[in-house]
Amino acid sequence: MPADPSTSDLARQTAPAAVERLVRYARVDTQADPASATVPSTARQLDLSRLLVEELRALGLSDAVLDEQGFVMATLPATVDHEVPTIALLAHVDVAPDAPAAGVRPQVVRYPGGRMPLPGDPSVALDPAVSPALAGRAGQELVTSDGTTLLGADDKAGIAEIMTAVAHLVRHPEIPHGPVRVCFTRDEEVGRGVEGIDLARLGAQAAYTLDGADAGTIEDETFNARSASVTFRGVAVHPGYATGRLVNALKVAADFVASLPRDGRAPETTAGREGFIHPVAMRSAEDTAQVDLILRDFDRDRLDGHERLVRDLAARAAAAHPGSSAEVAVADSYRNMKEYLREHPGVVARAEEAIRRAGLEPRRGFIRGGTDGARLSELGLPTPNLFTGQQDIHSRHEWIAAADMGAAVATLIHLVQIWAEPASPAA
Ligand SMILES: [Zn+2]
């Protein structure tokens, strides 16, 4: 749902500063590199991290540091005397490797409605036919790239919103809140966003990633994820003398792949809360063939069902080729973070109340994938994902509405206050 620019004074008041920060941060090239083994994967990410440390210190967060692992951490001290849990706000400095990201030239424009070509490459446009979230946005202020690069609102919008909320709270010490830890991560886009994070150093009892999309949304669910590897063994014999003896593992593996579900339980035919079985790689010779798959489902029993089906189909393929065998190895990748967040209902409930006070109707969302918050939740730090307003991410027509950025800032300012309220929802 687009944030109605009139819903919250606080949102309207803070949006311009959030936009100004996003435009500034977007110009810094922070693209991650999945092929790199260094930490972080690209040194350029730290250009923004260092800038953020300086800005946090200038705001008065004097303990701001960039640690050895590339995490920015800083504390906004409490303004109340009573005991309040420490919460952390997280966003990631890196941008996706899927689109050009060097030399980003952001523009702030009033969206006229309809198809709006971007100035650096008019073949690239914001188009409601491609991007349904543009519906009802005519007249709103949007931030886009010039069309030659991505914008990087994923996740510099999250960073800009956290920084703007912190700046507002610094300027308004009369607003009651507990200790707030700010943490800017790196390499989220290459799946290593919280690898090496020191949770004791972060020192929070609950956390929120700001990396979601539609205004008013809080995501507290991810897939349960497993990987499976099926190894078929055949019998290799010189093909000139193979009669009655050769068992070609490649053919066994091909039969197995062909037997996998298609009209459901496949990523290309499922949506919403449906899970899937997805073959991702096959390596094969005559005597041995290996098929790698990923299994995903929001429900653990259904995920078990996907695993049983893989084992069953592998055994059937081998049985159809006497002399061959199938071996299945399965490993857990990550779990639905709802399993952990369920034990801390107050973390999501407080965010929903904050969204309401920011003038929006909260909506629960789910992620058809993983998130850094899922890993943090599993490690014991409950961490749902809050909206930022980012849209059409990882593309040259990425955009974000100023009103949604203001709504996110207002949500954060309400959120820290709700955590300091004695009568807040049951934790
Ligand atoms: Zn992101």
Coordinates of C-alpha atoms and ligand atoms in Angstrom, one line a residue:
M1 CA 0.0 0.0 0.0
P2 CA 1.5 3.4 -0.9
A3 CA 1.9 5.6 2.1
D4 CA -0.6 8.4 2.0
P5 CA 1.6 11.5 2.3
S6 CA -1.0 13.1 4.6
T7 CA -1.2 10.3 7.1
S8 CA 1.5 11.3 9.5
D9 CA 3.1 14.7 10.3
L10 CA 6.2 12.9 11.5
A11 CA 6.5 11.0 8.2
R12 CA 6.1 14.2 6.2
Q13 CA 8.5 16.1 8.3
T14 CA 11.3 13.5 8.1
A15 CA 10.9 12.4 4.5
P16 CA 13.1 15.1 2.9
A17 CA 16.1 14.3 5.1
A18 CA 15.7 10.6 4.4
V19 CA 15.6 11.3 0.6
E20 CA 18.7 13.6 0.8
R21 CA 20.6 10.8 2.6
L22 CA 19.6 8.2 0.1
V23 CA 20.7 10.3 -2.8
R24 CA 24.1 10.9 -1.2
Y25 CA 24.6 7.2 -0.2
A26 CA 23.4 5.9 -3.6
R27 CA 26.3 7.7 -5.3
V28 CA 28.9 5.6 -3.4
D29 CA 29.6 2.4 -5.4
T30 CA 29.2 -0.5 -2.9
Q31 CA 28.5 -3.4 -5.2
A32 CA 29.2 -6.8 -3.7
D33 CA 31.0 -9.6 -5.6
P34 CA 29.8 -13.2 -5.2
A35 CA 33.1 -14.5 -6.8
S36 CA 35.3 -12.8 -4.2
A37 CA 36.5 -14.7 -1.1
T38 CA 37.6 -11.5 0.8
V39 CA 35.8 -10.0 3.8
P40 CA 34.0 -7.8 2.7
S41 CA 33.7 -9.2 -0.8
T42 CA 34.6 -5.7 -2.2
A43 CA 36.7 -3.1 -0.4
R44 CA 34.5 -0.3 -1.9
Q45 CA 31.6 -1.2 0.4
L46 CA 33.7 0.2 3.2
D47 CA 33.8 3.6 1.6
L48 CA 30.2 4.0 2.7
S49 CA 30.7 2.2 6.0
R50 CA 33.5 4.8 6.9
L51 CA 31.3 7.7 5.8
L52 CA 28.5 6.3 8.1
V53 CA 30.9 6.1 11.0
E54 CA 31.8 9.7 10.5
E55 CA 28.2 10.8 10.3
L56 CA 27.2 8.8 13.4
R57 CA 30.0 10.4 15.3
A58 CA 29.0 13.9 14.1
L59 CA 25.5 13.1 15.4
G60 CA 27.0 12.4 18.8
L61 CA 27.1 8.6 18.7
S62 CA 30.7 8.8 19.9
D63 CA 31.2 5.0 20.1
A64 CA 30.6 4.5 16.4
V65 CA 33.1 2.0 15.0
L66 CA 33.8 0.0 11.8
D67 CA 35.0 -3.4 13.2
E68 CA 37.5 -5.8 11.7
Q69 CA 34.7 -7.8 10.0
G70 CA 33.3 -4.7 8.3
F71 CA 30.3 -4.1 10.5
V72 CA 29.4 -0.5 11.5
M73 CA 28.1 -0.4 15.1
A74 CA 27.1 2.6 17.3
T75 CA 24.9 3.3 20.3
L76 CA 22.1 5.8 20.7
P77 CA 22.0 6.1 24.5
A78 CA 18.7 5.8 26.4
T79 CA 16.8 8.9 27.4
V80 CA 15.0 7.2 30.2
D81 CA 16.3 5.9 33.6
H82 CA 14.3 2.7 33.9
E83 CA 15.4 -0.6 32.4
V84 CA 14.5 -0.9 28.8
P85 CA 15.7 -3.8 26.5
T86 CA 18.4 -2.8 24.0
I87 CA 17.1 -3.0 20.4
A88 CA 19.2 -3.0 17.2
L89 CA 18.3 -1.5 13.8
L90 CA 20.1 -3.1 10.9
A91 CA 20.6 -2.3 7.2
H92 CA 23.1 -3.4 4.6
V93 CA 25.6 -1.1 2.8
D94 CA 26.2 -3.3 -0.3
V95 CA 24.1 -3.4 -3.5
A96 CA 23.3 -6.3 -5.8
P97 CA 25.7 -7.7 -8.4
D98 CA 22.8 -8.3 -10.8
A99 CA 22.8 -4.8 -12.4
P100 CA 25.4 -2.0 -13.1
A101 CA 26.1 -0.1 -9.9
A102 CA 29.0 2.2 -10.6
G103 CA 28.4 5.9 -11.1
V104 CA 24.8 6.0 -9.8
R105 CA 23.2 9.3 -10.7
P106 CA 20.0 9.5 -8.6
Q107 CA 17.2 11.8 -9.5
V108 CA 14.3 13.1 -7.3
V109 CA 11.2 13.6 -9.5
R110 CA 7.5 14.2 -9.2
Y111 CA 6.0 11.1 -10.9
P112 CA 3.5 12.3 -13.6
G113 CA 1.8 8.8 -13.8
G114 CA 2.0 6.4 -16.6
R115 CA 5.2 5.3 -18.3
M116 CA 8.1 7.6 -17.2
P117 CA 11.4 7.1 -19.2
L118 CA 14.6 7.6 -17.3
P119 CA 16.9 10.4 -18.4
G120 CA 20.2 8.5 -19.0
D121 CA 18.6 5.7 -21.0
P122 CA 15.0 6.4 -22.2
S123 CA 14.6 2.7 -23.1
V124 CA 14.4 2.2 -19.4
A125 CA 11.3 3.5 -17.7
L126 CA 9.1 3.3 -14.7
D127 CA 6.0 1.6 -16.0
P128 CA 2.9 0.6 -14.0
A129 CA 2.4 -2.2 -16.5
V130 CA 5.7 -3.7 -15.2
S131 CA 5.5 -2.3 -11.7
P132 CA 2.0 -2.5 -10.1
A133 CA 3.2 -0.6 -7.0
L134 CA 3.3 2.5 -9.2
A135 CA -0.5 2.6 -9.3
G136 CA -1.9 5.6 -7.4
R137 CA 1.5 7.3 -7.2
A138 CA 0.9 10.1 -9.7
G139 CA 2.0 13.4 -8.1
Q140 CA 4.2 11.7 -5.5
E141 CA 7.9 12.4 -5.2
L142 CA 10.0 9.4 -6.3
V143 CA 13.8 8.7 -6.3
T144 CA 15.2 6.8 -9.3
S145 CA 18.5 6.2 -11.0
D146 CA 19.1 7.8 -14.4
G147 CA 18.3 4.4 -16.0
T148 CA 21.9 3.3 -16.6
T149 CA 22.4 1.7 -13.2
L150 CA 20.4 0.4 -10.3
L151 CA 19.4 2.9 -7.6
G152 CA 20.5 1.0 -4.6
A153 CA 17.5 1.8 -2.4
D154 CA 18.1 -1.8 -1.5
D155 CA 19.3 -1.2 1.0
K156 CA 20.5 2.4 1.2
A157 CA 16.9 3.4 1.8
G158 CA 17.1 1.3 5.0
I159 CA 20.4 3.0 6.0
A160 CA 19.0 6.5 5.2
E161 CA 15.9 5.8 7.2
I162 CA 17.8 4.6 10.3
M163 CA 20.2 7.6 10.1
T164 CA 17.3 10.0 9.8
A165 CA 15.4 8.4 12.7
V166 CA 18.6 8.6 14.8
A167 CA 19.2 12.2 13.8
H168 CA 15.6 13.1 14.8
L169 CA 16.0 11.3 18.2
V170 CA 19.3 13.1 18.9
R171 CA 17.6 16.4 18.2
H172 CA 14.7 15.5 20.5
P173 CA 16.1 14.2 23.7
E174 CA 12.6 14.7 25.3
I175 CA 11.4 11.6 23.3
P176 CA 11.6 8.6 25.8
H177 CA 13.5 5.6 24.6
G178 CA 15.9 2.9 25.7
P179 CA 19.3 2.1 24.2
V180 CA 19.3 1.7 20.5
R181 CA 22.2 -0.1 18.6
V182 CA 22.7 0.8 15.0
C183 CA 24.4 -1.8 12.8
F184 CA 25.3 -1.6 9.2
T185 CA 26.2 -4.9 7.6
R186 CA 27.9 -5.8 4.3
D187 CA 27.7 -8.5 1.7
E188 CA 24.0 -9.2 2.3
E189 CA 23.4 -9.6 -1.5
V190 CA 25.9 -12.4 -1.7
G191 CA 24.5 -14.3 1.3
R192 CA 27.2 -13.4 3.8
G193 CA 25.5 -10.4 5.5
V194 CA 25.9 -11.6 9.1
E195 CA 28.8 -14.0 8.7
G196 CA 31.3 -13.1 11.4
I197 CA 29.0 -10.8 13.3
D198 CA 29.7 -10.5 17.0
L199 CA 26.3 -10.7 18.7
A200 CA 27.8 -10.2 22.2
R201 CA 29.3 -6.9 20.9
L202 CA 26.0 -5.9 19.3
G203 CA 24.4 -6.5 22.7
A204 CA 20.7 -6.3 21.7
Q205 CA 17.7 -8.3 22.9
A206 CA 15.7 -7.8 19.7
A207 CA 16.5 -6.4 16.3
Y208 CA 14.9 -5.2 13.1
T209 CA 16.4 -5.3 9.6
L210 CA 15.2 -2.4 7.4
D211 CA 15.2 -4.2 4.0
G212 CA 11.5 -4.8 3.1
A213 CA 9.4 -3.2 0.4
D214 CA 5.8 -2.1 0.7
A215 CA 4.9 0.6 3.3
G216 CA 3.3 -0.9 6.4
T217 CA 4.7 -4.4 5.9
I218 CA 6.6 -6.5 8.5
E219 CA 8.0 -9.8 7.4
D220 CA 8.3 -12.5 10.0
E221 CA 8.4 -15.6 7.9
T222 CA 10.9 -17.2 5.5
F223 CA 11.2 -20.5 3.8
N224 CA 12.5 -23.6 5.6
A225 CA 15.4 -24.6 3.4
R226 CA 17.2 -27.8 2.7
S227 CA 19.7 -28.9 0.1
A228 CA 19.8 -32.4 -1.3
S229 CA 22.4 -34.2 -3.4
V230 CA 21.5 -37.4 -5.2
T231 CA 24.3 -39.6 -6.4
F232 CA 23.6 -42.3 -8.9
R233 CA 26.1 -45.0 -9.6
G234 CA 26.1 -47.1 -12.7
V235 CA 28.5 -49.6 -14.3
A236 CA 31.0 -48.2 -16.8
V237 CA 32.1 -50.7 -19.5
H238 CA 33.8 -50.1 -22.9
P239 CA 30.8 -49.3 -25.1
G240 CA 32.0 -51.6 -27.8
Y241 CA 31.7 -54.6 -25.4
A242 CA 28.9 -53.4 -23.1
T243 CA 26.0 -55.6 -24.1
G244 CA 24.1 -56.6 -21.0
R245 CA 26.6 -55.1 -18.7
L246 CA 26.7 -51.3 -19.1
V247 CA 24.5 -49.2 -16.7
N248 CA 24.7 -45.6 -17.7
A249 CA 24.5 -43.3 -14.6
L250 CA 23.8 -40.3 -16.8
K251 CA 20.6 -42.0 -18.1
V252 CA 19.5 -42.9 -14.5
A253 CA 20.0 -39.3 -13.4
A254 CA 18.1 -37.9 -16.5
D255 CA 15.1 -40.2 -15.7
F256 CA 15.2 -38.9 -12.1
V257 CA 15.2 -35.2 -13.2
A258 CA 12.4 -35.9 -15.7
S259 CA 10.3 -37.5 -13.0
L260 CA 10.4 -34.4 -10.7
P261 CA 7.1 -32.6 -10.2
R262 CA 6.2 -29.8 -12.7
D263 CA 2.6 -28.7 -12.2
G264 CA 3.3 -27.7 -8.6
R265 CA 6.2 -28.2 -6.2
A266 CA 8.4 -26.4 -8.8
P267 CA 9.5 -22.8 -8.5
E268 CA 8.2 -22.0 -12.0
T269 CA 4.6 -23.2 -11.1
T270 CA 4.3 -22.1 -7.4
A271 CA 3.7 -18.8 -5.6
G272 CA 2.6 -17.5 -2.3
R273 CA 3.0 -20.0 0.5
E274 CA 3.6 -23.0 -1.8
G275 CA 7.0 -24.7 -1.5
F276 CA 9.0 -26.5 -4.2
I277 CA 11.7 -29.0 -5.2
H278 CA 14.2 -27.4 -7.5
P279 CA 17.1 -29.2 -9.3
V280 CA 20.0 -26.7 -9.6
A281 CA 23.0 -28.6 -11.0
M282 CA 23.9 -32.0 -12.5
R283 CA 27.4 -33.4 -13.0
S284 CA 27.6 -36.7 -14.8
A285 CA 29.8 -39.3 -16.3
E286 CA 28.9 -42.9 -17.3
D287 CA 29.6 -44.4 -14.0
T288 CA 28.5 -41.7 -11.6
A289 CA 26.0 -38.8 -11.8
Q290 CA 25.2 -36.3 -9.2
V291 CA 22.0 -34.1 -9.1
D292 CA 21.9 -31.2 -6.6
L293 CA 18.5 -29.8 -5.5
I294 CA 17.1 -27.3 -3.2
L295 CA 14.0 -27.9 -1.2
R296 CA 11.9 -25.1 0.1
D297 CA 8.7 -24.7 2.1
F298 CA 7.2 -22.5 4.8
D299 CA 5.8 -25.6 6.6
R300 CA 8.3 -28.1 8.0
D301 CA 6.0 -31.1 7.6
R302 CA 5.5 -30.3 3.9
L303 CA 9.3 -29.8 3.6
D304 CA 9.7 -33.3 5.0
G305 CA 7.2 -34.4 2.3
H306 CA 9.4 -32.9 -0.4
E307 CA 12.4 -34.7 1.0
R308 CA 10.5 -38.1 1.0
L309 CA 9.4 -37.5 -2.6
V310 CA 13.1 -36.9 -3.7
R311 CA 14.2 -40.1 -1.9
D312 CA 11.3 -42.0 -3.5
L313 CA 11.9 -40.8 -7.0
A314 CA 15.6 -41.4 -6.8
A315 CA 15.0 -45.0 -5.6
R316 CA 12.5 -45.5 -8.5
A317 CA 14.9 -44.2 -11.1
A318 CA 17.6 -46.6 -9.8
A319 CA 15.2 -49.5 -9.7
A320 CA 14.3 -49.0 -13.3
H321 CA 18.0 -49.5 -14.2
P322 CA 19.1 -52.8 -12.6
G323 CA 22.7 -52.6 -11.5
S324 CA 22.5 -48.9 -10.6
S325 CA 22.1 -47.4 -7.1
A326 CA 21.0 -44.1 -5.7
E327 CA 22.3 -42.3 -2.6
V328 CA 20.6 -39.2 -1.2
A329 CA 22.3 -36.7 1.2
V330 CA 20.2 -33.9 2.7
A331 CA 21.3 -30.9 4.8
D332 CA 19.4 -28.1 6.5
S333 CA 20.3 -24.7 5.1
Y334 CA 18.0 -22.4 7.2
R335 CA 14.7 -22.4 9.0
N336 CA 11.6 -20.4 8.8
M337 CA 12.3 -17.5 11.2
K338 CA 8.7 -17.7 12.4
E339 CA 9.7 -20.7 14.5
Y340 CA 12.0 -18.4 16.5
L341 CA 9.9 -15.2 16.4
R342 CA 6.8 -17.1 17.7
E343 CA 8.7 -17.3 21.0
H344 CA 9.0 -13.5 21.1
P345 CA 5.6 -12.2 20.0
G346 CA 6.3 -8.7 21.4
V347 CA 9.0 -8.1 18.8
V348 CA 6.6 -8.2 15.9
A349 CA 3.7 -6.8 18.0
R350 CA 5.6 -3.6 18.9
A351 CA 6.5 -3.0 15.3
E352 CA 2.9 -3.4 14.2
E353 CA 1.9 -0.9 16.8
A354 CA 4.6 1.5 15.6
I355 CA 3.4 1.1 12.0
R356 CA -0.2 1.9 13.2
R357 CA 1.1 5.1 15.0
A358 CA 2.9 6.1 11.8
G359 CA -0.6 6.2 10.2
L360 CA -0.5 2.9 8.3
E361 CA -2.3 -0.4 8.6
P362 CA 0.3 -3.1 9.4
R363 CA 0.5 -6.1 7.2
R364 CA 2.4 -9.4 7.8
G365 CA 4.5 -10.5 4.9
F366 CA 6.6 -13.5 4.2
I367 CA 9.8 -13.9 2.2
R368 CA 10.1 -16.7 -0.5
G369 CA 13.8 -17.0 0.4
G370 CA 16.0 -16.3 3.3
T371 CA 17.1 -13.1 5.0
D372 CA 19.8 -12.0 7.4
G373 CA 17.1 -11.8 10.1
A374 CA 16.4 -15.5 9.7
R375 CA 20.0 -16.3 10.6
L376 CA 20.1 -13.8 13.5
S377 CA 16.8 -15.2 14.8
E378 CA 18.3 -18.7 14.7
L379 CA 21.3 -17.4 16.6
G380 CA 19.0 -16.1 19.3
L381 CA 18.4 -12.5 18.3
P382 CA 14.8 -12.2 17.2
T383 CA 14.9 -10.1 14.0
P384 CA 11.9 -9.5 11.7
N385 CA 12.2 -7.4 8.6
L386 CA 10.6 -4.0 8.3
F387 CA 9.5 -2.1 5.2
T388 CA 11.7 0.6 3.6
G389 CA 9.7 1.5 0.5
Q390 CA 12.2 0.0 -2.0
Q391 CA 10.7 -1.2 -5.2
D392 CA 11.8 -3.1 -8.3
I393 CA 15.2 -3.8 -6.6
H394 CA 18.2 -5.1 -8.5
S395 CA 17.1 -3.4 -11.7
R396 CA 17.8 -0.2 -13.6
H397 CA 14.2 0.9 -13.0
E398 CA 14.5 0.6 -9.2
W399 CA 12.6 3.4 -7.4
I400 CA 11.3 4.5 -4.0
A401 CA 8.7 7.0 -2.9
A402 CA 9.6 9.8 -0.5
A403 CA 6.4 9.3 1.4
D404 CA 7.2 5.7 2.1
M405 CA 10.7 6.6 3.3
G406 CA 9.0 9.1 5.7
A407 CA 6.6 6.4 6.9
A408 CA 9.6 4.1 7.6
V409 CA 11.4 6.9 9.6
A410 CA 8.2 7.6 11.6
T411 CA 7.7 3.9 12.3
L412 CA 11.3 3.7 13.7
I413 CA 10.8 6.8 15.9
H414 CA 7.5 5.3 17.3
L415 CA 9.1 1.9 17.6
V416 CA 11.9 2.9 20.0
Q417 CA 9.3 4.7 22.2
I418 CA 7.0 1.7 22.3
W419 CA 9.9 -0.4 23.6
A420 CA 10.3 2.1 26.5
E421 CA 6.6 2.0 27.4
P422 CA 5.8 -0.1 30.5
A423 CA 2.4 -1.1 29.1
S424 CA 3.7 -2.3 25.7
P425 CA 2.3 -5.5 24.2
A426 CA 3.3 -8.8 25.9
A427 CA 6.8 -9.7 25.0
Ligands
ZN1 ZN 18.4 -5.8 0.6

